[in-house]
Amino acid sequence: MSVVRYERQGPVAIVTMNRPEYRNAQNSAMTYALDEAFTRAVDDAEVKVIVLAGEGKHFSAGHDIGTPERDVDVSFERKAVMWWDHVGRSGGDQRYAREMEVYLGMCRRWREIPKPTVAMVQGACIAGGLMLAWVCDLIVASEDAFFADPVVRMGIPGVEYFAHPWVLGPRAAKEVLFTGDRFTARQAREWGMVSRVVPRESLAEEALGLAGRIAEMPQFGLALAKRAVNQAEDLMGLRSGMDSVFGLHHFAHAHNAEVSSDSLAGMDARSMKERK
């Protein structure tokens, strides 16, 4: 079974994460399959808009930190950054190399896709799931969608793609990080993170309808408009802020490895879920 499905409906490409039995937890195989699907959509001149979806009850529970298919020690052809392979490295060298490529680097690469992207979110969108939604230009969420970045419970200041202050605002970002609590789609809409909130049964219709409307615009104009807004965000400090926080993120991993059982402070998927 492919971990990512690709289909086209007219000018709209639909990229679907397909690990529903694990709430679409993101392992490296999924990361590179997503990249392949996005590249396919970019290279297809008939595709005007890309929709990112998650199969099953949940959009994504985040990074894979405990399924039988966790592939943290597997090499893949690197696409996002020019750095050495993490496999065979040790300590902070290994984790830094992998996360710079698979998490921060890939998310930055996908943010720069020159075609509008729409995240179609239902159920859980947790930690690394936020990163996948945040790289999209628009987020359409179902009423039952919920969001959280609980990794401060590990002693780590947020996920690798640290967009929190820009997508939530500084006060909401602090509340989300300080508490680790879930927040609803309605709350995300109030904070400006989510574009639309709709009943679950209308989610696909609404997201694909929005994508179809966008697809009526000139393709080059859409690409330039997206680039203009992204550049404005970067002038507001998004890219340099992420660089600085990525260093704090890895300092926290190293601290955990020194004072506790591992770089995740002994936490796993089950314990993180139980504490939500």
mmCIF file of C-alpha atoms in Angstrom, residues 95-257:
data_model
loop_
_atom_site.group_PDB
_atom_site.id
_atom_site.type_symbol
_atom_site.label_atom_id
_atom_site.label_comp_id
_atom_site.label_asym_id
_atom_site.label_seq_id
_atom_site.Cartn_x
_atom_site.Cartn_y
_atom_site.Cartn_z
ATOM 1 C CA ARG A 95 19.503 14.128 14.748
ATOM 2 C CA TYR A 96 20.457 17.548 13.397
ATOM 3 C CA ALA A 97 21.264 16.153 9.949
ATOM 4 C CA ARG A 98 18.016 14.178 9.733
ATOM 5 C CA GLU A 99 15.654 16.843 11.065
ATOM 6 C CA MET A 100 17.196 19.619 8.999
ATOM 7 C CA GLU A 101 16.438 17.570 5.892
ATOM 8 C CA VAL A 102 13.243 15.658 6.658
ATOM 9 C CA TYR A 103 11.398 18.226 8.770
ATOM 10 C CA LEU A 104 12.592 21.835 8.509
ATOM 11 C CA GLY A 105 14.093 21.567 5.035
ATOM 12 C CA MET A 106 11.192 19.692 3.472
ATOM 13 C CA CYS A 107 8.610 22.039 4.980
ATOM 14 C CA ARG A 108 10.464 25.065 3.646
ATOM 15 C CA ARG A 109 10.707 23.395 0.251
ATOM 16 C CA TRP A 110 6.957 22.729 0.201
ATOM 17 C CA ARG A 111 6.118 26.263 1.348
ATOM 18 C CA GLU A 112 7.775 27.467 -1.864
ATOM 19 C CA ILE A 113 5.677 25.281 -4.191
ATOM 20 C CA PRO A 114 4.721 27.774 -6.939
ATOM 21 C CA LYS A 115 1.103 26.623 -7.019
ATOM 22 C CA PRO A 116 -1.520 27.373 -4.359
ATOM 23 C CA THR A 117 -1.918 24.622 -1.776
ATOM 24 C CA VAL A 118 -4.952 23.899 0.399
ATOM 25 C CA ALA A 119 -4.845 21.674 3.483
ATOM 26 C CA MET A 120 -8.062 19.721 4.087
ATOM 27 C CA VAL A 121 -7.984 18.918 7.817
ATOM 28 C CA GLN A 122 -10.213 16.626 9.864
ATOM 29 C CA GLY A 123 -9.713 15.082 13.280
ATOM 30 C CA ALA A 124 -6.241 15.299 14.792
ATOM 31 C CA CYS A 125 -3.621 17.719 13.510
ATOM 32 C CA ILE A 126 -0.914 17.411 16.137
ATOM 33 C CA ALA A 127 2.694 18.667 16.318
ATOM 34 C CA GLY A 128 4.274 17.517 13.027
ATOM 35 C CA GLY A 129 0.766 17.526 11.551
ATOM 36 C CA LEU A 130 0.679 21.273 12.161
ATOM 37 C CA MET A 131 3.818 21.617 10.068
ATOM 38 C CA LEU A 132 2.171 19.849 7.155
ATOM 39 C CA ALA A 133 -0.900 22.081 7.354
ATOM 40 C CA TRP A 134 1.080 25.281 7.935
ATOM 41 C CA VAL A 135 3.129 24.960 4.749
ATOM 42 C CA CYS A 136 -0.139 25.121 2.818
ATOM 43 C CA ASP A 137 -1.458 28.511 1.753
ATOM 44 C CA LEU A 138 -4.991 27.887 3.031
ATOM 45 C CA ILE A 139 -6.473 25.513 5.603
ATOM 46 C CA VAL A 140 -10.052 24.270 5.406
ATOM 47 C CA ALA A 141 -10.961 22.404 8.592
ATOM 48 C CA SER A 142 -13.918 20.311 9.649
ATOM 49 C CA GLU A 143 -15.788 21.225 12.823
ATOM 50 C CA ASP A 144 -14.346 18.164 14.563
ATOM 51 C CA ALA A 145 -10.736 19.077 13.759
ATOM 52 C CA PHE A 146 -8.421 19.774 16.684
ATOM 53 C CA PHE A 147 -4.870 21.035 16.869
ATOM 54 C CA ALA A 148 -1.988 20.995 19.366
ATOM 55 C CA ASP A 149 1.761 21.297 19.694
ATOM 56 C CA PRO A 150 2.458 19.449 22.952
ATOM 57 C CA VAL A 151 6.209 18.913 22.518
ATOM 58 C CA VAL A 152 7.058 21.346 25.317
ATOM 59 C CA ARG A 153 6.154 18.324 27.465
ATOM 60 C CA MET A 154 9.426 16.898 26.156
ATOM 61 C CA GLY A 155 11.210 20.089 27.180
ATOM 62 C CA ILE A 156 11.414 21.121 23.519
ATOM 63 C CA PRO A 157 10.211 24.600 22.434
ATOM 64 C CA GLY A 158 7.861 23.587 19.633
ATOM 65 C CA VAL A 159 8.104 21.596 16.427
ATOM 66 C CA GLU A 160 10.962 22.045 13.961
ATOM 67 C CA TYR A 161 9.088 24.258 11.488
ATOM 68 C CA PHE A 162 8.538 27.028 14.038
ATOM 69 C CA ALA A 163 5.832 29.139 12.389
ATOM 70 C CA HIS A 164 3.795 29.593 15.569
ATOM 71 C CA PRO A 165 4.105 33.391 16.058
ATOM 72 C CA TRP A 166 3.299 34.041 12.405
ATOM 73 C CA VAL A 167 0.308 31.718 11.976
ATOM 74 C CA LEU A 168 -1.157 32.178 15.476
ATOM 75 C CA GLY A 169 0.183 35.514 16.703
ATOM 76 C CA PRO A 170 2.593 35.789 19.657
ATOM 77 C CA ARG A 171 0.008 35.558 22.479
ATOM 78 C CA ALA A 172 -1.839 32.566 21.064
ATOM 79 C CA ALA A 173 1.493 30.922 20.197
ATOM 80 C CA LYS A 174 2.587 31.199 23.824
ATOM 81 C CA GLU A 175 -0.712 29.808 25.106
ATOM 82 C CA VAL A 176 -0.543 26.844 22.725
ATOM 83 C CA LEU A 177 3.082 26.102 23.648
ATOM 84 C CA PHE A 178 2.879 26.828 27.373
ATOM 85 C CA THR A 179 -0.150 24.581 27.946
ATOM 86 C CA GLY A 180 0.223 21.933 25.234
ATOM 87 C CA ASP A 181 -3.582 21.934 25.156
ATOM 88 C CA ARG A 182 -5.689 21.144 22.128
ATOM 89 C CA PHE A 183 -7.480 23.985 20.398
ATOM 90 C CA THR A 184 -10.513 23.686 18.181
ATOM 91 C CA ALA A 185 -11.042 24.561 14.553
ATOM 92 C CA ARG A 186 -13.220 27.496 15.649
ATOM 93 C CA GLN A 187 -10.442 28.820 17.859
ATOM 94 C CA ALA A 188 -7.936 28.365 15.047
ATOM 95 C CA ARG A 189 -10.272 30.353 12.795
ATOM 96 C CA GLU A 190 -10.462 33.177 15.348
ATOM 97 C CA TRP A 191 -6.671 33.281 15.550
ATOM 98 C CA GLY A 192 -6.397 33.442 11.755
ATOM 99 C CA MET A 193 -4.717 30.058 11.300
ATOM 100 C CA VAL A 194 -7.662 28.382 9.566
ATOM 101 C CA SER A 195 -9.390 29.807 6.490
ATOM 102 C CA ARG A 196 -12.755 28.052 6.783
ATOM 103 C CA VAL A 197 -14.535 25.726 9.218
ATOM 104 C CA VAL A 198 -17.236 23.463 7.816
ATOM 105 C CA PRO A 199 -19.235 20.367 8.855
ATOM 106 C CA ARG A 200 -17.301 17.142 8.451
ATOM 107 C CA GLU A 201 -19.612 15.886 5.734
ATOM 108 C CA SER A 202 -18.972 19.064 3.698
ATOM 109 C CA LEU A 203 -15.187 19.137 4.095
ATOM 110 C CA ALA A 204 -14.183 17.650 0.752
ATOM 111 C CA GLU A 205 -16.814 19.614 -1.156
ATOM 112 C CA GLU A 206 -15.748 22.895 0.462
ATOM 113 C CA ALA A 207 -12.005 22.351 0.077
ATOM 114 C CA LEU A 208 -12.243 21.157 -3.513
ATOM 115 C CA GLY A 209 -14.711 23.926 -4.353
ATOM 116 C CA LEU A 210 -12.277 26.527 -3.024
ATOM 117 C CA ALA A 211 -9.439 24.910 -4.967
ATOM 118 C CA GLY A 212 -11.562 24.957 -8.128
ATOM 119 C CA ARG A 213 -12.338 28.632 -7.711
ATOM 120 C CA ILE A 214 -8.642 29.454 -7.268
ATOM 121 C CA ALA A 215 -7.843 27.360 -10.343
ATOM 122 C CA GLU A 216 -9.831 29.826 -12.467
ATOM 123 C CA MET A 217 -7.138 32.464 -11.914
ATOM 124 C CA PRO A 218 -4.056 32.811 -14.169
ATOM 125 C CA GLN A 219 -1.390 30.332 -13.126
ATOM 126 C CA PHE A 220 1.554 32.739 -13.325
ATOM 127 C CA GLY A 221 -0.366 35.386 -11.431
ATOM 128 C CA LEU A 222 -1.097 32.898 -8.660
ATOM 129 C CA ALA A 223 2.581 31.950 -8.467
ATOM 130 C CA LEU A 224 3.661 35.588 -8.203
ATOM 131 C CA ALA A 225 0.988 36.425 -5.619
ATOM 132 C CA LYS A 226 2.079 33.477 -3.480
ATOM 133 C CA ARG A 227 5.709 34.495 -3.764
ATOM 134 C CA ALA A 228 4.852 38.067 -2.809
ATOM 135 C CA VAL A 229 3.088 37.040 0.412
ATOM 136 C CA ASN A 230 5.812 34.535 1.315
ATOM 137 C CA GLN A 231 8.482 37.190 0.831
ATOM 138 C CA ALA A 232 6.532 39.594 3.044
ATOM 139 C CA GLU A 233 6.352 36.917 5.769
ATOM 140 C CA ASP A 234 10.099 36.391 5.505
ATOM 141 C CA LEU A 235 10.653 40.147 5.850
ATOM 142 C CA MET A 236 8.628 39.862 9.070
ATOM 143 C CA GLY A 237 11.271 37.435 10.304
ATOM 144 C CA LEU A 238 9.723 34.030 9.631
ATOM 145 C CA ARG A 239 12.760 32.397 8.030
ATOM 146 C CA SER A 240 15.393 33.844 10.346
ATOM 147 C CA GLY A 241 13.162 33.125 13.344
ATOM 148 C CA MET A 242 12.909 29.491 12.320
ATOM 149 C CA ASP A 243 16.690 29.270 12.008
ATOM 150 C CA SER A 244 17.205 30.531 15.544
ATOM 151 C CA VAL A 245 14.516 28.316 17.081
ATOM 152 C CA PHE A 246 15.813 25.246 15.234
ATOM 153 C CA GLY A 247 19.012 25.682 17.223
ATOM 154 C CA LEU A 248 17.038 25.873 20.479
ATOM 155 C CA HIS A 249 15.087 22.781 19.425
ATOM 156 C CA HIS A 250 18.282 20.771 19.086
ATOM 157 C CA PHE A 251 19.806 22.202 22.235
ATOM 158 C CA ALA A 252 16.727 20.838 24.038
ATOM 159 C CA HIS A 253 17.203 17.393 22.445
ATOM 160 C CA ALA A 254 20.845 17.382 23.575
ATOM 161 C CA HIS A 255 19.872 18.480 27.081
ATOM 162 C CA ASN A 256 17.327 15.660 27.309
ATOM 163 C CA ALA A 257 19.932 13.123 26.220
#
